[in-house]
Coordinates of C-alpha atoms in Angstrom, one line a residue:
M26 CA -111.2 67.3 -127.5
S27 CA -108.7 65.2 -128.9
P28 CA -105.9 63.5 -126.4
H29 CA -102.9 64.2 -129.1
H30 CA -103.3 67.8 -127.7
Q31 CA -102.7 66.8 -124.1
Q32 CA -98.8 66.5 -122.9
K33 CA -97.5 64.8 -120.2
I34 CA -97.1 66.2 -116.6
N35 CA -94.0 66.3 -114.9
L36 CA -93.5 65.9 -111.6
N37 CA -90.4 68.3 -111.3
Q38 CA -91.7 71.0 -113.1
E39 CA -93.5 74.2 -112.2
Y40 CA -97.3 74.7 -113.7
P41 CA -99.2 77.4 -112.5
C42 CA -102.4 77.0 -110.9
P43 CA -105.4 76.2 -113.0
C44 CA -107.9 77.5 -110.4
H45 CA -105.6 80.7 -109.3
L46 CA -104.4 83.4 -111.7
H47 CA -101.4 83.7 -110.2
G48 CA -101.0 80.5 -108.3
K49 CA -98.0 78.0 -108.9
L50 CA -98.2 74.5 -108.6
Q51 CA -95.5 72.5 -106.8
E52 CA -94.8 69.6 -106.4
I53 CA -95.5 68.0 -102.7
V54 CA -92.2 65.4 -101.6
L55 CA -92.9 61.8 -101.4
T56 CA -95.9 62.2 -103.6
E57 CA -97.3 62.3 -106.9
A58 CA -99.1 65.2 -105.9
F59 CA -98.8 69.0 -106.3
G60 CA -100.4 71.7 -104.1
C61 CA -100.8 75.3 -105.1
N62 CA -98.6 78.5 -103.2
R63 CA -101.8 80.7 -103.7
C64 CA -105.2 79.2 -103.2
H65 CA -103.9 76.2 -101.3
R66 CA -105.5 73.3 -103.5
L67 CA -104.2 70.0 -103.6
F68 CA -104.1 68.0 -107.6
V69 CA -103.2 64.4 -108.1
L70 CA -101.4 63.4 -111.2
Q71 CA -103.6 60.6 -113.0
E72 CA -101.9 56.9 -113.3
D73 CA -101.0 58.1 -117.3
G74 CA -99.7 61.2 -116.7
L75 CA -102.1 62.7 -118.9
A76 CA -104.0 65.1 -116.2
I77 CA -104.5 66.2 -112.6
E78 CA -107.2 65.9 -110.3
E79 CA -108.4 68.0 -107.6
L80 CA -108.9 66.6 -104.9
A81 CA -112.3 68.7 -103.2
A82 CA -115.4 66.5 -101.0
T83 CA -117.3 70.2 -102.4
Y84 CA -118.0 68.8 -106.1
P85 CA -119.7 66.4 -107.2
Y86 CA -117.6 64.9 -109.8
K87 CA -113.8 65.1 -109.6
R88 CA -112.2 68.3 -111.5
R89 CA -109.9 66.8 -113.8
Y90 CA -107.4 69.1 -116.0
Y91 CA -105.3 68.0 -118.7
W92 CA -101.8 70.5 -119.8
D93 CA -101.9 71.8 -123.1
G94 CA -98.5 72.9 -123.1
N95 CA -99.3 76.7 -122.4
R96 CA -102.5 75.8 -119.2
F97 CA -104.7 73.8 -118.1
R98 CA -107.7 73.1 -119.6
V99 CA -110.5 71.4 -117.8
L100 CA -111.7 67.2 -118.7
R101 CA -115.4 67.7 -118.7
S102 CA -117.0 64.1 -117.2
L103 CA -120.0 63.7 -116.2
P104 CA -121.0 63.6 -112.5
K105 CA -120.5 59.9 -110.6
S106 CA -123.7 60.4 -109.3
T107 CA -126.0 60.7 -112.4
V108 CA -128.5 58.1 -113.3
W109 CA -126.3 57.6 -116.6
A110 CA -123.5 56.4 -114.0
Y111 CA -125.6 53.4 -112.4
L112 CA -126.9 51.9 -115.6
G113 CA -123.6 51.7 -117.0
S114 CA -123.7 47.9 -117.0
P115 CA -126.1 45.2 -118.7
A116 CA -127.3 43.7 -115.2
R117 CA -128.9 47.3 -114.0
W118 CA -130.6 47.4 -117.3
Q119 CA -132.4 44.3 -116.2
W120 CA -133.5 45.8 -113.3
L121 CA -134.6 48.1 -115.4
Q122 CA -136.4 46.7 -117.9
C123 CA -138.0 44.2 -114.5
L124 CA -139.1 47.4 -113.1
S125 CA -140.6 48.8 -116.1
A126 CA -142.5 45.7 -117.1
I127 CA -143.5 45.6 -113.9
G128 CA -145.3 49.1 -114.6
I129 CA -146.4 48.1 -117.8
L130 CA -148.9 44.9 -115.9
W131 CA -149.8 47.4 -112.5
I132 CA -151.3 49.9 -115.4
G133 CA -152.5 46.7 -117.4
Y134 CA -154.1 45.2 -114.1
Q135 CA -155.8 48.8 -113.5
L136 CA -157.4 48.8 -117.0
Y137 CA -158.6 45.2 -116.2
C138 CA -160.1 46.2 -113.0
R139 CA -161.7 49.4 -114.8
I140 CA -163.1 47.7 -117.5
T141 CA -164.2 44.1 -115.8
L142 CA -165.2 45.7 -112.3
T143 CA -163.8 42.0 -110.3
N144 CA -164.0 41.0 -106.9
P145 CA -162.7 43.4 -104.3
I146 CA -161.0 40.9 -102.5
S147 CA -158.9 39.5 -105.9
N148 CA -157.8 43.0 -106.0
L149 CA -156.4 43.4 -102.6
V150 CA -154.9 39.9 -102.9
L151 CA -153.3 40.9 -106.8
S152 CA -152.1 44.4 -105.6
M153 CA -150.2 42.5 -102.4
A154 CA -148.5 40.2 -105.1
I155 CA -147.0 42.9 -107.0
A156 CA -146.5 45.1 -103.9
I157 CA -144.4 41.7 -103.0
V158 CA -142.5 41.4 -106.3
V159 CA -141.8 45.0 -106.9
I160 CA -139.9 45.3 -103.0
T161 CA -137.9 42.1 -103.8
V162 CA -137.1 43.4 -107.0
I163 CA -136.2 46.5 -105.3
T164 CA -134.2 44.9 -103.0
F165 CA -132.3 42.9 -105.1
W166 CA -131.1 45.9 -107.4
L167 CA -129.9 47.9 -104.4
F168 CA -128.0 44.9 -103.4
D169 CA -126.7 44.3 -106.6
Q170 CA -124.9 48.0 -106.6
D171 CA -121.0 47.8 -106.3

């Protein structure tokens, strides 16, 4: 969707509600928000003035609409809680790589144990060491979250 189809939204103008067929959006005094006179939903004007965002706690993501001159259209976006949102920064990719490396080492170790039939005590010590490393990495990863 190209931004040249979007038009700036004027707070002083009346618009049709994007959610209710016969509803009209009206400005809420002293705010940069609109309210529908039929469905009573609230919409906040985005900083750039090109979109409104529905204020609703029931959706996993914020539903946004842009004005094309005739009606509001939905701006498509991924939910904020998806894996892609968490993997947005390079630091998080590094943590994922560490966890992947630990998983690969664990598989390699299990294959080595099956081939050489090592002592059960060394198996227990190495398993505990790997578990401590995994718990430490997961703890640091959780504290690194924004």
